[in-house]
């Protein structure tokens, strides 16, 4: 039997637990050697899954001599420091999004990864959602021709608490960043300009610290396509994740996944199910496929499906979006990227 | 300009008025010379549409020297007498369904039509419904291969008054007859056996005179396909008209037409429109296309799209269905047809 | 019987013929006294419908003593002159869109209408489309709560000839103007700012005369809602007319009307019908309902459902959109409206 | 922590492996002590999942002193012998369908279970499919009123090899039995009469041994409802599993689950995904929920959700269906059940 990839997991919060479970139950090509979390309370979760070696120190994972790859699920400010340290230890890295909220930090991570010849994959799991992956396949197969218009609808079922929003980094880096990555993925071209119109229509009080909860974002791509993303922090009918790409030969769209296919008709009309509640339900399989593609790229020594450049561009679009909102004008990506040696 | 076909309309009830309006507004190749109805009250309807010549006597229409084709919309018992009289006057005939409730009468009509060399078309308008016509096209284009299973759902929004039901001829000849014709049309083969299971679940009192309001009818076809029709006199959500044909190469189905395409989502789920209310709404266009195809077949001297044999077979299946219900067994069509020189 | 409204039709091009047919066949409360068209070749159309009195001079219609209301279907440059002349003759006016491409002219028409106490209705027929009218009803019934995001997709099946595009007034006043009116209608609030990103992706040569064929337009409304329209001159799969309104209590959307409800499944997947081909098919009923609502508002002396202000605002948004495209920035409506006494 | 239910698995074929994986990965309230399979080749599967104790003798599982519940996934002829032996050892039993193909044997199992006071659950997993379970909830909540018409479509993507068909027990006990159970489950009433029309349209050679591959089955229920099942061994577009229940207050239906929500439009029409390929994909979650409900009913000492009577009735309907096919008539259930002390 082929040797299993030895991994260590850093961070056992909500996402860390998902990745750890998937590694144990669904990745026959990988095993988990060690896991870390600042809070000892979360250690029992790993031990119940058979991971005996748990620690409060992330560097115990990074420096463990048997660990070949680290799965970084810590809070965002630690993503780059852990990535750099792991790269210097010649460990491959799977890191949750966003890599960082500044371009400088991301470039430091990119440099460490490059210099040490290790692989880095950013956890943009939605690319691995069945629906969206198939839309991308349709585009790659030239079935829609030249892309002209991209539409992404991405609405959460309910906003996080205002206390969280204060430290979230803002809607663009906390929420829309997934859509920025999806836009680049589907269209297959770089964004060159960003315009935002947004407002705090759900929680007006978050305007005080410069955030919004409703946004329409126009992206112009280098290949000529024009994209539009609409975001809301609160869709009372559930998690709304749809997209559509229109081009010279046709159109492809992906609808929501729903809880069941039941249709009930009475004298009031037809009634059908809500979308799956939130990202844990909607992207359950995508998390698994995403992580598996990391294990595969390390084992087969193939390029990372979502690399540091992808992580950098998503953050850069987020920064441009914030600049557009603040300055009330369309912002060219070169304004954001000019000081970064992209 | 090409000469217009001179027509006369017999019967100005609900269906007669539809045909008359369609002739006046939508058949540039036809004109209406005269119209008749027993009740003078309905004459104003024709006059408002510009048909000055109205009468209470159907034979004024049939015998009018300028009339080339008659449109028979009288009560069922008069269908065959008027058809025979018109044929003997060398007039082409469009007759509402059913031609008659006995096979002998239908054969008399068939004979008169044949001997006089005129055209007879039976008003099975649903064949001209866009959805069903396209299913038939799919079958004819061999896209579903050999037909194996046919499913027809045909449910009315509300039953007629019990008083009407007493004289309706029973559910099979009053309502299911449309589905019998549709079944032959879609499958493209003759029915050879009929089995019915039915009950009076909506109005139990109609059992007293041998009628039912809910039925499941199994049809076996000569080409091996098996069909099933489900009928109900009362679907609270509206007129339910769907069908599906399944075969060796695939499946095709036609869904209901709905009032609008709106979908409304709130925290209870998705909500959509009801089907179009009843046959006047659902088959509005089909009535027009049906009548136009009669005008065309007369003007172009092509075969009638729905001829006396079609009218005879639909009635014969209805008679077999009643026999199956009464005798509680599967009935071969030859039992019904044996005395008819088909 | 109640007296019929006496009308005259000016212009017998494609739209004029639709309105004339609808008046003759479907408006029992109206009659057509006279019709005009510069080209005598089109007169036969009116005569075949029973309108004996035809002329090449629009003023014969406007000045005809019996005419109570005029239906203006002439080329756009004549809309305002005929409207002013008809108003001065105390005739009610139904005028095709756009009223004009300048705000001054529209205001002149508005003044004439107001001073003469006649009714003016602008032919924004899409408001009367069943799907969109029901979305508006959902919004008015407060079923989506406060509107937050509006999305309109409006794509034509094929562009007009380049020769036509040169004189069309540009995509915003020729095509998007319908969407601008729809946006105001659905949201129920005025637009306060417009941003456009567009390109000539289908026919690059039209850039030479300043036009585009692909556009994403962001509208900000006074009530806080943000809207986005995407337009294309060429959707190879047909006429794509959809919209969605999202708010604090839910979401409502209207999908395309399709040619039939057939679904065909083979080993390649499911296959379904294209949208109805173009506006004549999609909005056939809407044209009728739209014109009928004009006849009704005149007969019942109720306010015009789509008045001069509606006509003015749609044009003003179009002007702002062109300004945004040309100057590459977001444009406030007050910049466009400041010289107009709105 | 609450004590885990100690289970043993008999049979490690396709279904046995599914149940074993689910027990290990998804049933925190259960553990697997031992597993058996005649073929030692399958033992590695269990060992890889951490089940060290494997055997070729099913009685090692049944008689293991620590085992509290057995999961029987052996070939059908062993279901009843193992069930009786396990009951006599006071073990709870989860048994795959069908319990047996004769009513006598099922009653023997029922007696052993009853006398020993253990629980027996039959693995009719489709009851636990999200779509169908929700249709049943709609019926139980009286949202469709009195059930009038039930429609089940159940078509396999491809027939098993003819060699398998020869020993399968026939389409009714091998395939339709799931639909018979579903029919009773959805309608909530016993079947009183069965009529079948069927044929071998895909593999005519199977007629030689009395089997068919295409069937339409009419079920009459004690509460008056009429049901119809259509079965085919070969739907080229995939696994087709739909149902619809129609009643006095409305209708509810469940559509297929599809591979993805993508819709692609080109100038040929719309194109969408096929249904999930076969039962392993479609009912993956249902298998898990089904098994979990067994674990729960044992741990909480609640009644078995699918008991021996359910197992008996599904087989009895299958026997009646075969009798109807053979004798060409409608068969009353009392003809089949009269010698069984039901």
CSV table of N, CA, C and O in Angstrom, one decimal, chain D residues 195-255:
chain,number,residue,atom,x,y,z
D,195,UNK,N,-53.5,-5.0,-9.4
D,195,UNK,CA,-53.6,-5.4,-10.8
D,195,UNK,C,-52.3,-5.0,-11.5
D,195,UNK,O,-51.8,-3.9,-11.2
D,196,UNK,N,-51.8,-5.9,-12.3
D,196,UNK,CA,-50.6,-5.6,-13.0
D,196,UNK,C,-50.7,-5.8,-14.5
D,196,UNK,O,-51.4,-6.7,-15.0
D,197,UNK,N,-50.1,-4.9,-15.2
D,197,UNK,CA,-49.9,-5.1,-16.7
D,197,UNK,C,-48.4,-5.0,-16.9
D,197,UNK,O,-47.8,-4.0,-16.6
D,198,UNK,N,-47.8,-6.0,-17.5
D,198,UNK,CA,-46.3,-5.9,-17.6
D,198,UNK,C,-45.9,-6.7,-18.8
D,198,UNK,O,-46.6,-7.5,-19.5
D,199,UNK,N,-44.6,-6.5,-19.2
D,199,UNK,CA,-44.1,-7.1,-20.4
D,199,UNK,C,-42.5,-7.1,-20.3
D,199,UNK,O,-42.0,-6.4,-19.5
D,200,UNK,N,-41.9,-7.9,-21.1
D,200,UNK,CA,-40.4,-7.9,-21.2
D,200,UNK,C,-40.1,-7.2,-22.4
D,200,UNK,O,-39.9,-7.7,-23.5
D,201,UNK,N,-40.0,-5.8,-22.3
D,201,UNK,CA,-39.8,-5.0,-23.5
D,201,UNK,C,-38.3,-4.7,-23.7
D,201,UNK,O,-37.9,-4.3,-24.8
D,202,UNK,N,-37.5,-5.0,-22.7
D,202,UNK,CA,-36.0,-4.7,-22.8
D,202,UNK,C,-35.3,-6.0,-23.1
D,202,UNK,O,-34.5,-6.0,-24.0
D,203,UNK,N,-35.6,-7.0,-22.4
D,203,UNK,CA,-34.9,-8.3,-22.6
D,203,UNK,C,-36.0,-9.4,-22.8
D,203,UNK,O,-36.4,-10.1,-21.8
D,204,UNK,N,-36.6,-9.5,-24.0
D,204,UNK,CA,-37.7,-10.4,-24.2
D,204,UNK,C,-37.4,-11.9,-23.8
D,204,UNK,O,-38.3,-12.6,-23.4
D,205,UNK,N,-36.1,-12.2,-23.7
D,205,UNK,CA,-35.7,-13.6,-23.3
D,205,UNK,C,-36.1,-13.9,-21.9
D,205,UNK,O,-36.2,-15.1,-21.5
D,206,UNK,N,-36.3,-12.9,-21.0
D,206,UNK,CA,-36.5,-13.2,-19.6
D,206,UNK,C,-38.0,-13.7,-19.4
D,206,UNK,O,-38.3,-14.2,-18.4
D,207,UNK,N,-38.8,-13.5,-20.5
D,207,UNK,CA,-40.2,-14.1,-20.4
D,207,UNK,C,-40.1,-15.6,-20.3
D,207,UNK,O,-41.1,-16.2,-19.7
D,208,UNK,N,-39.1,-16.2,-20.8
D,208,UNK,CA,-39.0,-17.7,-20.7
D,208,UNK,C,-39.1,-18.2,-19.3
D,208,UNK,O,-39.7,-19.2,-19.0
D,209,UNK,N,-38.5,-17.4,-18.4
D,209,UNK,CA,-38.6,-17.9,-17.0
D,209,UNK,C,-39.6,-17.1,-16.2
D,209,UNK,O,-39.5,-16.9,-15.0
D,210,UNK,N,-40.6,-16.5,-16.9
D,210,UNK,CA,-41.7,-15.9,-16.2
D,210,UNK,C,-41.5,-14.5,-15.7
D,210,UNK,O,-42.4,-13.9,-15.0
D,211,UNK,N,-40.4,-13.8,-16.1
D,211,UNK,CA,-40.2,-12.5,-15.5
D,211,UNK,C,-40.5,-11.4,-16.6
D,211,UNK,O,-40.6,-11.7,-17.8
D,212,UNK,N,-40.6,-10.2,-16.1
D,212,UNK,CA,-40.8,-9.0,-17.0
D,212,UNK,C,-39.8,-7.9,-16.6
D,212,UNK,O,-39.2,-8.0,-15.5
D,213,UNK,N,-39.7,-6.9,-17.4
D,213,UNK,CA,-38.8,-5.8,-17.1
D,213,UNK,C,-39.5,-4.4,-17.1
D,213,UNK,O,-38.9,-3.4,-16.8
D,214,UNK,N,-40.8,-4.4,-17.5
D,214,UNK,CA,-41.6,-3.2,-17.6
D,214,UNK,C,-43.0,-3.5,-16.9
D,214,UNK,O,-43.6,-4.5,-17.3
D,215,UNK,N,-43.4,-2.7,-16.0
D,215,UNK,CA,-44.7,-3.0,-15.3
D,215,UNK,C,-45.4,-1.7,-14.9
D,215,UNK,O,-44.8,-0.7,-14.6
D,216,UNK,N,-46.7,-1.8,-15.0
D,216,UNK,CA,-47.6,-0.8,-14.5
D,216,UNK,C,-48.5,-1.6,-13.5
D,216,UNK,O,-49.1,-2.6,-13.8
D,217,UNK,N,-48.5,-1.1,-12.2
D,217,UNK,CA,-49.1,-1.8,-11.1
D,217,UNK,C,-50.2,-0.9,-10.5
D,217,UNK,O,-49.8,0.2,-10.1
D,218,UNK,N,-51.4,-1.4,-10.4
D,218,UNK,CA,-52.5,-0.6,-9.8
D,218,UNK,C,-52.8,-1.2,-8.4
D,218,UNK,O,-53.0,-2.3,-8.3
D,219,UNK,N,-52.7,-0.3,-7.4
D,219,UNK,CA,-53.0,-0.7,-6.0
D,219,UNK,C,-54.2,0.0,-5.5
D,219,UNK,O,-54.3,1.2,-5.7
D,220,UNK,N,-55.1,-0.8,-5.0
D,220,UNK,CA,-56.3,-0.1,-4.4
D,220,UNK,C,-56.1,-0.2,-2.8
D,220,UNK,O,-55.8,-1.3,-2.3
D,221,UNK,N,-56.3,0.9,-2.2
D,221,UNK,CA,-56.1,0.9,-0.7
D,221,UNK,C,-57.4,0.9,0.0
D,221,UNK,O,-58.5,1.2,-0.5
D,222,UNK,N,-57.3,0.4,1.3
D,222,UNK,CA,-58.5,0.3,2.1
D,222,UNK,C,-59.2,1.7,2.4
D,222,UNK,O,-60.4,1.7,2.6
D,223,UNK,N,-58.4,2.7,2.4
D,223,UNK,CA,-59.0,4.1,2.6
D,223,UNK,C,-59.6,4.7,1.3
D,223,UNK,O,-60.0,5.8,1.3
D,224,UNK,N,-59.6,3.9,0.2
D,224,UNK,CA,-60.2,4.4,-1.0
D,224,UNK,C,-59.2,4.9,-2.0
D,224,UNK,O,-59.6,5.0,-3.2
D,225,UNK,N,-58.0,5.2,-1.6
D,225,UNK,CA,-57.0,5.8,-2.5
D,225,UNK,C,-56.7,4.7,-3.6
D,225,UNK,O,-56.8,3.5,-3.3
D,226,UNK,N,-56.3,5.2,-4.8
D,226,UNK,CA,-55.9,4.3,-5.9
D,226,UNK,C,-54.4,4.7,-6.2
D,226,UNK,O,-54.1,5.9,-6.4
D,227,UNK,N,-53.6,3.7,-6.3
D,227,UNK,CA,-52.2,4.0,-6.5
D,227,UNK,C,-51.7,3.3,-7.8
D,227,UNK,O,-52.3,2.3,-8.2
D,228,UNK,N,-50.7,4.0,-8.5
D,228,UNK,CA,-50.2,3.3,-9.6
D,228,UNK,C,-48.6,3.5,-9.6
D,228,UNK,O,-48.1,4.5,-9.3
D,229,UNK,N,-48.0,2.3,-9.8
D,229,UNK,CA,-46.5,2.3,-9.9
D,229,UNK,C,-46.1,2.0,-11.3
D,229,UNK,O,-46.7,1.1,-11.9
D,230,UNK,N,-45.1,2.7,-11.8
D,230,UNK,CA,-44.6,2.2,-13.1
D,230,UNK,C,-43.1,1.9,-12.9
D,230,UNK,O,-42.4,2.7,-12.3
D,231,UNK,N,-42.7,0.7,-13.3
D,231,UNK,CA,-41.4,0.2,-13.2
D,231,UNK,C,-40.7,-0.1,-14.5
D,231,UNK,O,-41.4,-0.6,-15.4
D,232,UNK,N,-39.5,0.2,-14.6
D,232,UNK,CA,-38.7,-0.2,-15.8
D,232,UNK,C,-37.3,-0.6,-15.3
D,232,UNK,O,-36.8,0.1,-14.4
D,233,UNK,N,-36.7,-1.6,-15.9
D,233,UNK,CA,-35.4,-2.0,-15.5
D,233,UNK,C,-34.3,-1.2,-16.2
D,233,UNK,O,-33.2,-1.3,-15.9
D,234,UNK,N,-34.7,-0.3,-17.1
D,234,UNK,CA,-33.7,0.4,-17.9
D,234,UNK,C,-34.2,1.8,-18.4
D,234,UNK,O,-34.9,1.9,-19.4
D,235,UNK,N,-33.8,2.8,-17.6
D,235,UNK,CA,-34.0,4.2,-18.0
D,235,UNK,C,-32.6,4.7,-18.4
D,235,UNK,O,-31.7,4.9,-17.6
D,236,UNK,N,-32.4,5.0,-19.7
D,236,UNK,CA,-31.1,5.3,-20.2
D,236,UNK,C,-30.6,6.7,-19.6
D,236,UNK,O,-29.4,6.9,-19.6
D,237,UNK,N,-31.5,7.5,-19.1
D,237,UNK,CA,-31.1,8.8,-18.5
D,237,UNK,C,-30.8,8.6,-17.0
D,237,UNK,O,-30.5,9.6,-16.3
D,238,UNK,N,-30.9,7.5,-16.4
D,238,UNK,CA,-30.5,7.3,-15.0
D,238,UNK,C,-31.6,6.8,-14.1
D,238,UNK,O,-32.7,6.5,-14.6
D,239,UNK,N,-31.3,6.8,-12.9
D,239,UNK,CA,-32.1,6.3,-11.8
D,239,UNK,C,-33.3,7.2,-11.6
D,239,UNK,O,-33.1,8.3,-11.1
D,240,UNK,N,-34.5,6.7,-11.9
D,240,UNK,CA,-35.6,7.6,-11.9
D,240,UNK,C,-36.6,7.3,-10.7
D,240,UNK,O,-37.3,6.3,-10.7
D,241,UNK,N,-36.6,8.1,-9.7
D,241,UNK,CA,-37.3,7.8,-8.5
D,241,UNK,C,-38.1,9.0,-8.1
D,241,UNK,O,-37.6,10.0,-7.4
D,242,UNK,N,-39.4,9.0,-8.4
D,242,UNK,CA,-40.2,10.1,-8.1
D,242,UNK,C,-41.5,9.6,-7.6
D,242,UNK,O,-41.9,8.4,-7.9
D,243,UNK,N,-42.3,10.4,-6.9
D,243,UNK,CA,-43.6,10.0,-6.5
D,243,UNK,C,-44.5,11.3,-6.3
D,243,UNK,O,-44.0,12.4,-6.2
D,244,UNK,N,-45.8,11.0,-6.3
D,244,UNK,CA,-46.8,12.1,-6.2
D,244,UNK,C,-48.0,11.6,-5.5
D,244,UNK,O,-48.5,10.5,-5.8
D,245,UNK,N,-48.5,12.3,-4.5
D,245,UNK,CA,-49.7,12.0,-3.8
D,245,UNK,C,-50.7,13.1,-4.0
D,245,UNK,O,-50.4,14.3,-3.7
D,246,UNK,N,-51.9,12.7,-4.4
D,246,UNK,CA,-52.9,13.7,-4.7
D,246,UNK,C,-54.1,13.5,-3.8
D,246,UNK,O,-54.5,12.3,-3.6
D,247,UNK,N,-54.7,14.5,-3.2
D,247,UNK,CA,-55.8,14.3,-2.3
D,247,UNK,C,-56.8,15.5,-2.4
D,247,UNK,O,-56.7,16.4,-3.2
D,248,UNK,N,-57.7,15.5,-1.4
D,248,UNK,CA,-58.8,16.4,-1.4
D,248,UNK,C,-58.4,17.8,-1.2
D,248,UNK,O,-59.1,18.8,-1.5
D,249,UNK,N,-57.2,18.0,-0.5
D,249,UNK,CA,-56.8,19.4,-0.2
D,249,UNK,C,-55.6,19.8,-1.1
D,249,UNK,O,-55.2,21.0,-0.9
D,250,UNK,N,-55.0,18.9,-1.8
D,250,UNK,CA,-53.8,19.4,-2.6
D,250,UNK,C,-53.0,18.2,-3.1
D,250,UNK,O,-53.5,17.0,-3.1
D,251,UNK,N,-51.8,18.5,-3.4
D,251,UNK,CA,-50.9,17.5,-4.0
D,251,UNK,C,-49.5,17.7,-3.6
D,251,UNK,O,-49.1,18.9,-3.4
D,252,UNK,N,-48.7,16.7,-3.4
D,252,UNK,CA,-47.3,16.8,-3.1
D,252,UNK,C,-46.5,15.8,-3.9
D,252,UNK,O,-47.0,14.7,-4.2
D,253,UNK,N,-45.4,16.3,-4.4
D,253,UNK,CA,-44.6,15.4,-5.2
D,253,UNK,C,-43.1,15.6,-4.9
D,253,UNK,O,-42.7,16.6,-4.5
D,254,UNK,N,-42.4,14.5,-5.2
D,254,UNK,CA,-40.9,14.6,-5.0
D,254,UNK,C,-40.3,14.2,-6.3
D,254,UNK,O,-40.6,13.2,-6.9
D,255,UNK,N,-39.3,15.1,-6.7
D,255,UNK,CA,-38.6,14.9,-7.9
D,255,UNK,C,-37.3,14.2,-7.7
D,255,UNK,O,-36.9,14.0,-6.6
